[in-house]
Short mmCIF file of C-alpha atoms and ligand atoms in Angstrom, two decimals:
data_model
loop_
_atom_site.label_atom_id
_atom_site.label_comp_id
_atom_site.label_asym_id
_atom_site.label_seq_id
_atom_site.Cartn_x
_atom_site.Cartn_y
_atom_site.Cartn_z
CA UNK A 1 -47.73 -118.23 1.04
CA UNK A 2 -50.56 -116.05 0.95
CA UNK A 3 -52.25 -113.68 2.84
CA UNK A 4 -55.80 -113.16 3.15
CA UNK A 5 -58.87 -112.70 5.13
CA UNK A 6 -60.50 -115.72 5.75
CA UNK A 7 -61.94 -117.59 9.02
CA UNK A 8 -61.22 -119.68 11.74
CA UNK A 9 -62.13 -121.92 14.78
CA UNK A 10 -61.04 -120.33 17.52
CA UNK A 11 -63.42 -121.11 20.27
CA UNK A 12 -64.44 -124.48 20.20
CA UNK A 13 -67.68 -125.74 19.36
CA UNK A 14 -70.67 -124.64 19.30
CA UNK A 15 -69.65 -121.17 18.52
CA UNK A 16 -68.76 -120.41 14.98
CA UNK A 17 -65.51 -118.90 13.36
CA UNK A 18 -63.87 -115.78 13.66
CA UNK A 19 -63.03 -113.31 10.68
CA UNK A 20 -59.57 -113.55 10.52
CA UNK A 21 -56.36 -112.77 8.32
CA UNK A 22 -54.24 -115.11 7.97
CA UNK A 23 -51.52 -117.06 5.61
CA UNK A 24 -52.93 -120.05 3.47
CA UNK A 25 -56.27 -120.01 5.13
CA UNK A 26 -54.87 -121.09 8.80
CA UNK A 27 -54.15 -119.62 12.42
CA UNK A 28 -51.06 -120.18 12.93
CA UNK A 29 -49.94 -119.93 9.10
CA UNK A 30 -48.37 -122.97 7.59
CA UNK A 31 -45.41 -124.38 9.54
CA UNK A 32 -41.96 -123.70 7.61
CA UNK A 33 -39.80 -126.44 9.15
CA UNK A 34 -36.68 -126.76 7.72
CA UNK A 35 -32.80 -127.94 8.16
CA UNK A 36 -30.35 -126.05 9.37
CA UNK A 37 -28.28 -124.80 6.75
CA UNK A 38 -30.95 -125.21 3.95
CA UNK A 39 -32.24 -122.61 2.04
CA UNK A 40 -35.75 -120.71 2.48
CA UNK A 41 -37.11 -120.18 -0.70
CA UNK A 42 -40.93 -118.35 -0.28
CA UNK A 43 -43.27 -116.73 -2.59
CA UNK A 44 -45.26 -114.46 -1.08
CA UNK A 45 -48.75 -113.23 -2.19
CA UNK A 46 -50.83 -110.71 -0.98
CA UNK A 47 -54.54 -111.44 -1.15
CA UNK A 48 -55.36 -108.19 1.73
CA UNK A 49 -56.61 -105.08 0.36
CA UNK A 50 -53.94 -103.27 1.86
CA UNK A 51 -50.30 -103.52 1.21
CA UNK A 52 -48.06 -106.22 3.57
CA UNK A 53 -44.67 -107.54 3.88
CA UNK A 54 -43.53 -110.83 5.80
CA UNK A 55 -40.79 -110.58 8.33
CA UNK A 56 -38.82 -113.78 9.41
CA UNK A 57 -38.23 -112.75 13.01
CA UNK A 58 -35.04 -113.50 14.69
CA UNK A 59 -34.17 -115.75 11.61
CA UNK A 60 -30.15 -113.53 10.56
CA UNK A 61 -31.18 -112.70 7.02
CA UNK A 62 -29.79 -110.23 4.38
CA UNK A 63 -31.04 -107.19 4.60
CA UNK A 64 -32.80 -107.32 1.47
CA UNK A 65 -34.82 -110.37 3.33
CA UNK A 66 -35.62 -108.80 6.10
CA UNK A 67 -39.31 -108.04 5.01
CA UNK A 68 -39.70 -103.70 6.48
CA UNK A 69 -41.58 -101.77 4.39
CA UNK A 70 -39.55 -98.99 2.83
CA UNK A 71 -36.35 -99.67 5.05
CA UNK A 72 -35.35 -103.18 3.26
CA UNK A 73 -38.35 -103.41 0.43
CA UNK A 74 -41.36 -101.76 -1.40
CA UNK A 75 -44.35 -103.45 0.67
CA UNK A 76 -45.87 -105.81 -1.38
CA UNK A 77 -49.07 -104.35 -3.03
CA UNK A 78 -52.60 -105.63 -3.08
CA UNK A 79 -52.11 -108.56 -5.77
CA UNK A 80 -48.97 -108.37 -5.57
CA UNK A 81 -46.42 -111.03 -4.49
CA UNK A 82 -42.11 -111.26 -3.04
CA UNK A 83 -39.79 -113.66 -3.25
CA UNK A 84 -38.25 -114.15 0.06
CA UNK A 85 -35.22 -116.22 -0.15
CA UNK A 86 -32.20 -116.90 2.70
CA UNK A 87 -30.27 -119.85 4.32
CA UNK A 88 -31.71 -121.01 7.69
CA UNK A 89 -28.06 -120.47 9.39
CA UNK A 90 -29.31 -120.78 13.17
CA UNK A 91 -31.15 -123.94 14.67
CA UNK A 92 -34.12 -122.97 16.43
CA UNK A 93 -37.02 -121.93 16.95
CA UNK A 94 -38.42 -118.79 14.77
CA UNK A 95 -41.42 -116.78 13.51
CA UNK A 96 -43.02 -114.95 10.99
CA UNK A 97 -45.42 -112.16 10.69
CA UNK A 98 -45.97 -108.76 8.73
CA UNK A 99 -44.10 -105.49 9.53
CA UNK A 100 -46.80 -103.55 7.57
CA UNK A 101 -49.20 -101.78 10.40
CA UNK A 102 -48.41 -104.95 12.28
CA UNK A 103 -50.51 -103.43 15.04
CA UNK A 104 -54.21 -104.84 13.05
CA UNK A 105 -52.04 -107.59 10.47
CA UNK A 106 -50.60 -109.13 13.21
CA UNK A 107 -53.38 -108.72 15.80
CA UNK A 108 -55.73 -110.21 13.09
CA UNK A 109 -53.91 -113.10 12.56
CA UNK A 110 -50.94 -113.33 10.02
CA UNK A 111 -48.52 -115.64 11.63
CA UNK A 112 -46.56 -118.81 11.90
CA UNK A 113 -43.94 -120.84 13.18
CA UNK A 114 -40.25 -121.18 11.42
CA UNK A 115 -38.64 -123.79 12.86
CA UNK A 116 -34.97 -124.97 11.54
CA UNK A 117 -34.33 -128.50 13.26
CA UNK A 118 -30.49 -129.13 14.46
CA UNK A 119 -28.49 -131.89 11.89
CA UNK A 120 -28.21 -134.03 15.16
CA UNK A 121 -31.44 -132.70 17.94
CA UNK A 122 -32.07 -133.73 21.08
CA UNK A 123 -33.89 -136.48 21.81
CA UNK A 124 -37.40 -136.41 23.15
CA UNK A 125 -40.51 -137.98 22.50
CA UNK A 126 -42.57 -135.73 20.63
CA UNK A 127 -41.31 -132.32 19.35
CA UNK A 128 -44.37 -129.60 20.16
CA UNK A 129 -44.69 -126.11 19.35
CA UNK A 130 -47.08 -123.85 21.06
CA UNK A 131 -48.01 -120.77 19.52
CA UNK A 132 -49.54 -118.29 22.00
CA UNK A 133 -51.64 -115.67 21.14
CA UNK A 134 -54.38 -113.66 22.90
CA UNK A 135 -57.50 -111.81 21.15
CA UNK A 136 -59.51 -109.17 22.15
CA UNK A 137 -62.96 -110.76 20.91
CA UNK A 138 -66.50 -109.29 20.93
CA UNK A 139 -69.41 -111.11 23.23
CA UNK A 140 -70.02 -112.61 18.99
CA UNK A 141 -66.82 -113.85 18.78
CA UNK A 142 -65.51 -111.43 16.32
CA UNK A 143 -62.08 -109.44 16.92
CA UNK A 144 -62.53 -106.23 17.86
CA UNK A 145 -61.56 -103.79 15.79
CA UNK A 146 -60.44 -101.16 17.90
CA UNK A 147 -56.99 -101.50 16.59
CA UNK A 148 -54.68 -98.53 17.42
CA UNK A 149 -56.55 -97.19 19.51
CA UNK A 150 -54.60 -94.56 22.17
CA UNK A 151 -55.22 -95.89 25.37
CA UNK A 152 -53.71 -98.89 24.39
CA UNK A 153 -50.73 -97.20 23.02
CA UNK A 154 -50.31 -95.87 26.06
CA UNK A 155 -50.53 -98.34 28.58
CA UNK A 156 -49.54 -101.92 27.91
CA UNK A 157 -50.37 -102.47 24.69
CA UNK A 158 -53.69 -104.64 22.56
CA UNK A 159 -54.34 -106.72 26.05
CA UNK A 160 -57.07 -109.81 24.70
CA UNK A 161 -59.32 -111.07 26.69
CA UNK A 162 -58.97 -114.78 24.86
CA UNK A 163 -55.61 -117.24 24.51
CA UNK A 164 -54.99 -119.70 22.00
CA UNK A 165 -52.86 -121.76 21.48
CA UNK A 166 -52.12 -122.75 18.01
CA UNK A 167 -55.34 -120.75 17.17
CA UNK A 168 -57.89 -122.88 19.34
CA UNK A 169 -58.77 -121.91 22.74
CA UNK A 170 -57.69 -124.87 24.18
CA UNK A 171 -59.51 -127.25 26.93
CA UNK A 172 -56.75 -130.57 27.06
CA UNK A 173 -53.98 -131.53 25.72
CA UNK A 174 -52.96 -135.28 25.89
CA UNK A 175 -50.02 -136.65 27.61
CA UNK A 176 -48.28 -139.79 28.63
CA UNK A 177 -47.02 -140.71 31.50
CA UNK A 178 -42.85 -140.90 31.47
CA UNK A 179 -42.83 -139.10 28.17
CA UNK A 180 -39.95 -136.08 27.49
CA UNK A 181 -41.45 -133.59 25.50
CA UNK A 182 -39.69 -130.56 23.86
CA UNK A 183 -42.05 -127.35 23.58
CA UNK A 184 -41.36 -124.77 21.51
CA UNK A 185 -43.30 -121.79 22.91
CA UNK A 186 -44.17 -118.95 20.91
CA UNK A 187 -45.37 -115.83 21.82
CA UNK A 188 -46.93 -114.22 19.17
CA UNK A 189 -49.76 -111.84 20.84
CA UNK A 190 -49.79 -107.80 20.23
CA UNK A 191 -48.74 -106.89 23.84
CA UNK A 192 -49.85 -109.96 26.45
CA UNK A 193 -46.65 -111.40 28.74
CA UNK A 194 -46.86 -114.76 29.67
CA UNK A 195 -45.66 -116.25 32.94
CA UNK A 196 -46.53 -120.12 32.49
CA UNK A 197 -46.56 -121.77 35.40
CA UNK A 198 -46.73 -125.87 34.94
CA UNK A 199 -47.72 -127.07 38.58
CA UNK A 200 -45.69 -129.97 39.94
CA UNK A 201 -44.24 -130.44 36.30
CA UNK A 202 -40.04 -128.83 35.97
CA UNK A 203 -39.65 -127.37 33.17
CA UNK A 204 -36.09 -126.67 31.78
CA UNK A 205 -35.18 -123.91 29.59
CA UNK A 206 -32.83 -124.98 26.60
CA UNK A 207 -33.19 -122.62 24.02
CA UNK A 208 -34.10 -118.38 24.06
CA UNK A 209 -35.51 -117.15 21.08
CA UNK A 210 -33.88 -119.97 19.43
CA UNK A 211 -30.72 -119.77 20.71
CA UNK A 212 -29.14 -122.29 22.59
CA UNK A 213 -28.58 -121.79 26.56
CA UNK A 214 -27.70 -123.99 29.51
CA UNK A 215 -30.20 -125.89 30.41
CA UNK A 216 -31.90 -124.23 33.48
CA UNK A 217 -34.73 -124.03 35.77
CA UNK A 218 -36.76 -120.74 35.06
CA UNK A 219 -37.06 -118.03 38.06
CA UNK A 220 -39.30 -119.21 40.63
CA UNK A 221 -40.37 -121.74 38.14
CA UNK A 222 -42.48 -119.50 35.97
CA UNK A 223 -41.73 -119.36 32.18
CA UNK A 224 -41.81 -115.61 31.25
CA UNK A 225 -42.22 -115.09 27.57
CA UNK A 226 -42.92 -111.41 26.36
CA UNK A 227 -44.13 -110.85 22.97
CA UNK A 228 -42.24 -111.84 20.22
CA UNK A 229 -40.04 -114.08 22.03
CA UNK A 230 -39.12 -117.81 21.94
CA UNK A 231 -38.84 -120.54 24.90
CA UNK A 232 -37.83 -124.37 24.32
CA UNK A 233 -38.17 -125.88 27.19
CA UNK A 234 -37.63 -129.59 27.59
CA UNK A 235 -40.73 -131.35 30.15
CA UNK A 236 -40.60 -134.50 31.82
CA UNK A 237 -43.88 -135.46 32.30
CA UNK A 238 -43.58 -137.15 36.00
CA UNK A 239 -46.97 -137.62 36.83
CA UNK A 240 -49.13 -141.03 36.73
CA UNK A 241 -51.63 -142.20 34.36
CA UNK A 242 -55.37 -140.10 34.66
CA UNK A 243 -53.57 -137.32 36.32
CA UNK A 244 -54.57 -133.91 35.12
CA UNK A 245 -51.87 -130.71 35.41
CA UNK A 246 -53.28 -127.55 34.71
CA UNK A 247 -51.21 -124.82 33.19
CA UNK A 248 -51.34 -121.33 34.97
CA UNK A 249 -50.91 -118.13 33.27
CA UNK A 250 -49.67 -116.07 36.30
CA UNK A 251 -47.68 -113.00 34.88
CA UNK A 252 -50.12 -110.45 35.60
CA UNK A 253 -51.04 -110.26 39.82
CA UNK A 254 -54.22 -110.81 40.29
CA UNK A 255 -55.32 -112.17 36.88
CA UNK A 256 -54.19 -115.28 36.64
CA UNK A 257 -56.09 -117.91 34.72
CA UNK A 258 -56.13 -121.47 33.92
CA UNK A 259 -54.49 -121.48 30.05
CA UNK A 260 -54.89 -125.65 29.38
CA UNK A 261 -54.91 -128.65 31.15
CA UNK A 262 -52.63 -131.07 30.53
CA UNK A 263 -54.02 -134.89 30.71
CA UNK A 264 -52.44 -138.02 31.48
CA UNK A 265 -53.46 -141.10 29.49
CA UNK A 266 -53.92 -144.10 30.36
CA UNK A 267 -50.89 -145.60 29.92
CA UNK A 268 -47.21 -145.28 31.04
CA UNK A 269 -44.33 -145.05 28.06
CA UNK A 270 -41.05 -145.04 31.01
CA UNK A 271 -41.09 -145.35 34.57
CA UNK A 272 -37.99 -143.24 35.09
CA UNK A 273 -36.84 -139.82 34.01
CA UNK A 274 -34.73 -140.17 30.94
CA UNK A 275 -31.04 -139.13 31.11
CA UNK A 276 -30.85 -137.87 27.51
CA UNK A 277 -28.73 -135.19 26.99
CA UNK A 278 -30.60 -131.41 26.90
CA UNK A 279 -27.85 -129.90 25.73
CA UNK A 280 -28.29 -128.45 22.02
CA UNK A 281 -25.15 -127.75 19.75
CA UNK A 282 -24.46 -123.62 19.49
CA UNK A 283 -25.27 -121.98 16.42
CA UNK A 284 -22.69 -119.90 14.04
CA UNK A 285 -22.65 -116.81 16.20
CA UNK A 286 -19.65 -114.38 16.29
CA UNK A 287 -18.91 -114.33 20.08
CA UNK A 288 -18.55 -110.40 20.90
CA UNK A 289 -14.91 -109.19 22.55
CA UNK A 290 -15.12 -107.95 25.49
CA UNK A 291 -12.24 -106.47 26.00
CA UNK A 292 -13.25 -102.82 24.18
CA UNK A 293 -16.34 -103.17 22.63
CA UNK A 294 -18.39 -99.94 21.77
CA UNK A 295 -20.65 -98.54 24.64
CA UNK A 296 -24.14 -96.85 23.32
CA UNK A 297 -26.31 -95.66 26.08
CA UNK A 298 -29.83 -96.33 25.25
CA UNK A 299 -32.78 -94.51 27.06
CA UNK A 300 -36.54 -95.74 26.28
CA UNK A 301 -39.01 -92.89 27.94
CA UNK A 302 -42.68 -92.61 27.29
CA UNK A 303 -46.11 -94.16 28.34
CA UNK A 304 -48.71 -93.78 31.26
CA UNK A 305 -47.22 -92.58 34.35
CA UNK A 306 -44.12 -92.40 32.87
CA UNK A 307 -41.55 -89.43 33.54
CA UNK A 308 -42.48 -87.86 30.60
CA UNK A 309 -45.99 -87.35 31.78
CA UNK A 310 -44.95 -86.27 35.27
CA UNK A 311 -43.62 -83.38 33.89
CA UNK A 312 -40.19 -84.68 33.76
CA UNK A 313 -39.18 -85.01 30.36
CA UNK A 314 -37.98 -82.87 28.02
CA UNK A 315 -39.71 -80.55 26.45
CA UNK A 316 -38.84 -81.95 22.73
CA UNK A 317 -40.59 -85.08 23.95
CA UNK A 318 -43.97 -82.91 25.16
CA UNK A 319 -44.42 -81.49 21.96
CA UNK A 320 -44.12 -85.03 20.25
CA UNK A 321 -46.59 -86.43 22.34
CA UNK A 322 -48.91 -83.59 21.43
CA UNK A 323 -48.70 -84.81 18.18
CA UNK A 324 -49.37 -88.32 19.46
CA UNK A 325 -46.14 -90.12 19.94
CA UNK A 326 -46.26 -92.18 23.54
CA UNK A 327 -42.94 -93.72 23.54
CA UNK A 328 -38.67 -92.13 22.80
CA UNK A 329 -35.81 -93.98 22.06
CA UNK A 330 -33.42 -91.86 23.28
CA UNK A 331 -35.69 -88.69 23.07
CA UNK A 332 -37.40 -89.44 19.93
CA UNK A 333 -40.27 -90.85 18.57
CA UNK A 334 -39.94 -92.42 15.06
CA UNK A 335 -42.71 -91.64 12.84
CA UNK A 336 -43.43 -92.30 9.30
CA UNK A 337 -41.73 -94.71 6.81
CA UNK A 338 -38.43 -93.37 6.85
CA UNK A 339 -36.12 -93.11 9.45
CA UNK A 340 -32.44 -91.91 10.27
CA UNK A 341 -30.65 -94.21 11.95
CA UNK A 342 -30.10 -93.98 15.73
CA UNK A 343 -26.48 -94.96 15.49
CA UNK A 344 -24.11 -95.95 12.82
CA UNK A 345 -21.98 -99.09 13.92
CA UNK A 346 -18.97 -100.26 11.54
CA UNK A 347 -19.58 -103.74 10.46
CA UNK A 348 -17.79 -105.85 11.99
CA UNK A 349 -17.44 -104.38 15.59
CA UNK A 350 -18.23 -105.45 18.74
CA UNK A 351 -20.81 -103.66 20.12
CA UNK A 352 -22.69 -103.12 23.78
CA UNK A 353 -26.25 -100.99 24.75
CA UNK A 354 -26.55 -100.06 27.71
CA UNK A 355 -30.33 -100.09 27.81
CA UNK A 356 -32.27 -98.00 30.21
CA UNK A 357 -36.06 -98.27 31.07
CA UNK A 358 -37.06 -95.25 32.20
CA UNK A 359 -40.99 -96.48 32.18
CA UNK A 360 -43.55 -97.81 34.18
CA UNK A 361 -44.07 -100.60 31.64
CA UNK A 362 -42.38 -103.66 30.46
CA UNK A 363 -40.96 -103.46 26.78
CA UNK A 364 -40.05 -106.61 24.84
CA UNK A 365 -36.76 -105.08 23.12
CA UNK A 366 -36.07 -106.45 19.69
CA UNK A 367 -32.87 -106.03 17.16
CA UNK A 368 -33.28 -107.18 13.60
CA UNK A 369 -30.43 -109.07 11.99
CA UNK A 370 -29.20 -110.21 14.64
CA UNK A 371 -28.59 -112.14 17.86
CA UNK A 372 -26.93 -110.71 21.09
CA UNK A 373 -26.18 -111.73 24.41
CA UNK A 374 -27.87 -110.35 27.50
CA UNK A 375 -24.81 -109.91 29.58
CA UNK A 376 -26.52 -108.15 32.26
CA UNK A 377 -29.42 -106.67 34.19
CA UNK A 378 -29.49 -104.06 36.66
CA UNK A 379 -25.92 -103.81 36.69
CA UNK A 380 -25.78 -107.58 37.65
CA UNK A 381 -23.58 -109.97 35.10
CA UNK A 382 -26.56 -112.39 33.54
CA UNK A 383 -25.53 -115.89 34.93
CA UNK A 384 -25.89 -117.31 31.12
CA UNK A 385 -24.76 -114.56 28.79
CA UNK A 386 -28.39 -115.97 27.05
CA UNK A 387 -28.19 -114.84 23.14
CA UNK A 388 -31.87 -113.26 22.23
CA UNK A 389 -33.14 -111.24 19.58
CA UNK A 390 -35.79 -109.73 21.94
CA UNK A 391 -35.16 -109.05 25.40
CA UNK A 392 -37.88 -108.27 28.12
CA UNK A 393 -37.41 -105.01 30.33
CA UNK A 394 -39.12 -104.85 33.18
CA UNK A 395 -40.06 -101.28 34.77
CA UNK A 396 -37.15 -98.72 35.59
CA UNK A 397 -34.65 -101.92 34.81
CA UNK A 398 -31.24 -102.04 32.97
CA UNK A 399 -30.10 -104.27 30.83
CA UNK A 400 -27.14 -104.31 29.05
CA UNK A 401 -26.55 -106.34 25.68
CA UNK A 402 -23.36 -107.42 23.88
CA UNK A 403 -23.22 -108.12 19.93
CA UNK A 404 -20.98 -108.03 16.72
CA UNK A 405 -22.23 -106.11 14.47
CA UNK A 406 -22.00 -108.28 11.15
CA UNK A 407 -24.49 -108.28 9.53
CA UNK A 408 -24.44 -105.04 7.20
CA UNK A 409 -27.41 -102.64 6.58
CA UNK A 410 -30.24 -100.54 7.91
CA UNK A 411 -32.24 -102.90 10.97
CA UNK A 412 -34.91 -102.16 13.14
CA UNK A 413 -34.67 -101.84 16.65
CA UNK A 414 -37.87 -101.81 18.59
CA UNK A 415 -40.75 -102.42 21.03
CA UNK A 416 -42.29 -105.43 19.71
CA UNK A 417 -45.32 -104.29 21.94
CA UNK A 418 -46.77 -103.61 18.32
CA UNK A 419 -49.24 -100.91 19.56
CA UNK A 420 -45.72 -99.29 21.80
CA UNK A 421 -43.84 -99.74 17.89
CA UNK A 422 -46.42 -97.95 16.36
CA UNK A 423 -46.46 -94.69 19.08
CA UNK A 424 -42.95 -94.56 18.22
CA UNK A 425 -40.79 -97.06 20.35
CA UNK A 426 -38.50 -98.02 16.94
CA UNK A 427 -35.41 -96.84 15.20
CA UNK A 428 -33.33 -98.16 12.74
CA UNK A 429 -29.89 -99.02 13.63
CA UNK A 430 -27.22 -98.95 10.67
CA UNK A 431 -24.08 -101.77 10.22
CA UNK A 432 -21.86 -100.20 7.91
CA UNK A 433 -19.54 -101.70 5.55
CA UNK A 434 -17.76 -99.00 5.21
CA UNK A 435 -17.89 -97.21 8.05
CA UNK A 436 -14.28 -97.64 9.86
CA UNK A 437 -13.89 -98.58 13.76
CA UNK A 438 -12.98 -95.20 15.49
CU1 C2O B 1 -41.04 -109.55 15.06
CU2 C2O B 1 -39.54 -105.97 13.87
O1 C2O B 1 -40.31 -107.75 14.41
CU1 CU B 2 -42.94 -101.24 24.69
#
């Protein structure tokens, strides 16, 4: 797989393409759809003039595979090339981009879908996978380069001003009456949330970042999906031949706008809803114990109208932002390429963070190596203990998360708001063979 700067369609005709970067020429990058338990076996080349790695995101690699620059590798150099090899050991659905100033690599365009079918999947119709992204484009269609930039940093990250899906701006999307579709969304965008509303369609949730969950309605039937994370959702697609059901973006109040339509052909494949079983088979996942786990309190602080700027943090964290660092983990900012890790856990142990928001802004939460369950919010048991490897906080809100840690070595842990990550928002967290349980 390679990564270059090339271009691409993005707005439909008659406009032209966009300068992009991206793997193998395409946005979205190749599709890597595999079996579960095969093994991954990728060459990666880098055709950018600066250096890059490629990170398999929520896919439970070695460390070695894990694709940070200086914490698991030596980025790969201009010319240069990686061999990324690992066994896809989770079903699911899964992602890949750079960790090497993901802020511009990713924002530019390096990305694609993993996707490691079940021995026995459900059954639908037709399998789809939406990858979301949003651009902030010039009035001539070029992305603007105002990457990194601070006011970003400290608000809510690279906001676009133009979705795609599957790197097209989309118009329609074709449908049948009576099909079942599954729909694999992806949300790979810098900062943007997405709250997908799908009119008189119900969609049901079966999978979170991959990970099998009861089958569920989402909240007040919108699908929230913060960067970085994963929703299958299974859709029955109820309505009648020539009807048209758009698809609302509604996260953000007050700027909600049409994303695609979805049309009906002309003809009808079932007259009734299937009753096909939505339930997917768990993956390999060590099931924490509850009964003592470790307790970590985390505290994220930073950002726009935060405490910190009112004057209420410490002063440690002033002087940090002076130096430009918008976002702690608890009280620090990382910066640089190497990092001490925020906690040592033995390998091994069950673990739980106790993860506070203390910020006016939401922050997509994400652990490397691993999946955990989101046992609960606000204080509040989760009513399906949903395993994620990136879990959305909204303002001032607790959340509380429940692992093992087995999977040995140094991960990051961090805001995958990528412009949030780079002001700081990351650590490295360290599973330790040898560390003993205390
Ligand atoms: Cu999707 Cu640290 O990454
Ligand atoms: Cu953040």
């Amino acid at each position: 797989m390679r990564a270059a700067s090339g271009r691409a369609a993005l707005r439909p005709a008659p406009y032209g393409p966009t300068d992009v970067w991206s793997y193998n020429g395409s946005v979205p990058g190749p599709e890597i759809r595999v079996r579960q338990g095969d093994r991954i076996r990728i060459l990666a080349r880098n055709g950018l003039d600066e250096d890059t790695t490629i990170h398999w995101h929520g896919i439970r690699t070695p460390n070695a595979m894990d694709g940070v620059p200086f914490l698991t590798q030596d980025p790969i150099p201009v010319g240069g090339d990686f061999l990324y090899e690992f066994d896809a050991l989770d079903a699911g659905t899964f992602w890949y981009h750079p960790h090497q100033r993901s802020v511009e690599q990713v924002g530019r365009g390096l990305y694609g879908p993993l996707i490691v079918d079940e021995a026995d999947p459900i059954r639908v119709d037709r399998d789809l996978t939406w990858m979301l992204d949003d651009w902030r484009m010039t009035r001539d269609g070029q992305i603007s380069a105002d990457f990194g930039n601070r006011r970003d940093a400290m608000h809510g990250g690279r906001i676009g001003n133009s979705v795609t899906i599957n790197g097209q701006i989309p118009e329609r999307i074709a449908v049948r009456s009576g099909e079942r579709i599954r729909l694999r969304l992806v949300n790979a965008a810098n900062a943007r949330i997405f709250g997908l509303d799908f009119g008189d369609l119900v969609p049901v949730v079966v999978a979170l970042d991959g990970q099998p969950v009861t089958p569920h309605a989402p909240d007040s039937g919108i699908v929230v999906i913060g960067p970085a994370m994963r929703v299958d959702l299974v859709i029955d697609m109820t309505g009648k031949p020539g009807d048209v059901i758009t698809v609302i973006d509604a996260f953000y109040e007050g700027l909600e706008y049409r994303l695609v339509d979805l049309a009906y052909g002309p003809d009808r494949l079932r007259d009734s809803v299937p009753d096909w079983s939505m339930d997917l088979p768990p993956n390999p996942l060590a099931d924490p114990d509850m009964t003592s786990p470790a307790r970590h309190r985390i505290v994220f602080n930073g950002g726009m109208m935060g405490q910190t700027m009112m004057g209420g943090g410490m002063g440690s964290m002033m002087d940090q932002m002076r130096e430009g660092n918008m976002w702690f983990i608890n009280g620090k900012a990382a910066t640089g390429q190497m990092m001490d890790p925020l906690l040592v856990l033995p390998q091994g142990t069950s673990q739980v963070f106790e993860m506070n928001n203390r910020t006016a802004w939401h922050h997509p939460i994400h652990f490397h190596g691993h999946s955990f369950r989101v046992i609960a919010r606000n204080g509040q048991p989760t009513r399906y203990r949903e395993w994620q490897d990136t879990v959305l906080m909204a303002p001032e809100e607790r959340v509380e998360i429940a692992f093992v840690a087995d999977n040995p070595g140094d991960w990051m842990f961090h805001c995958h708001i990528l412009e949030h990550q780079a002001a700081g928002m990351m650590g490295v967290i360290r599973v330790d063979p040898r560390a003993t349980k205390t």
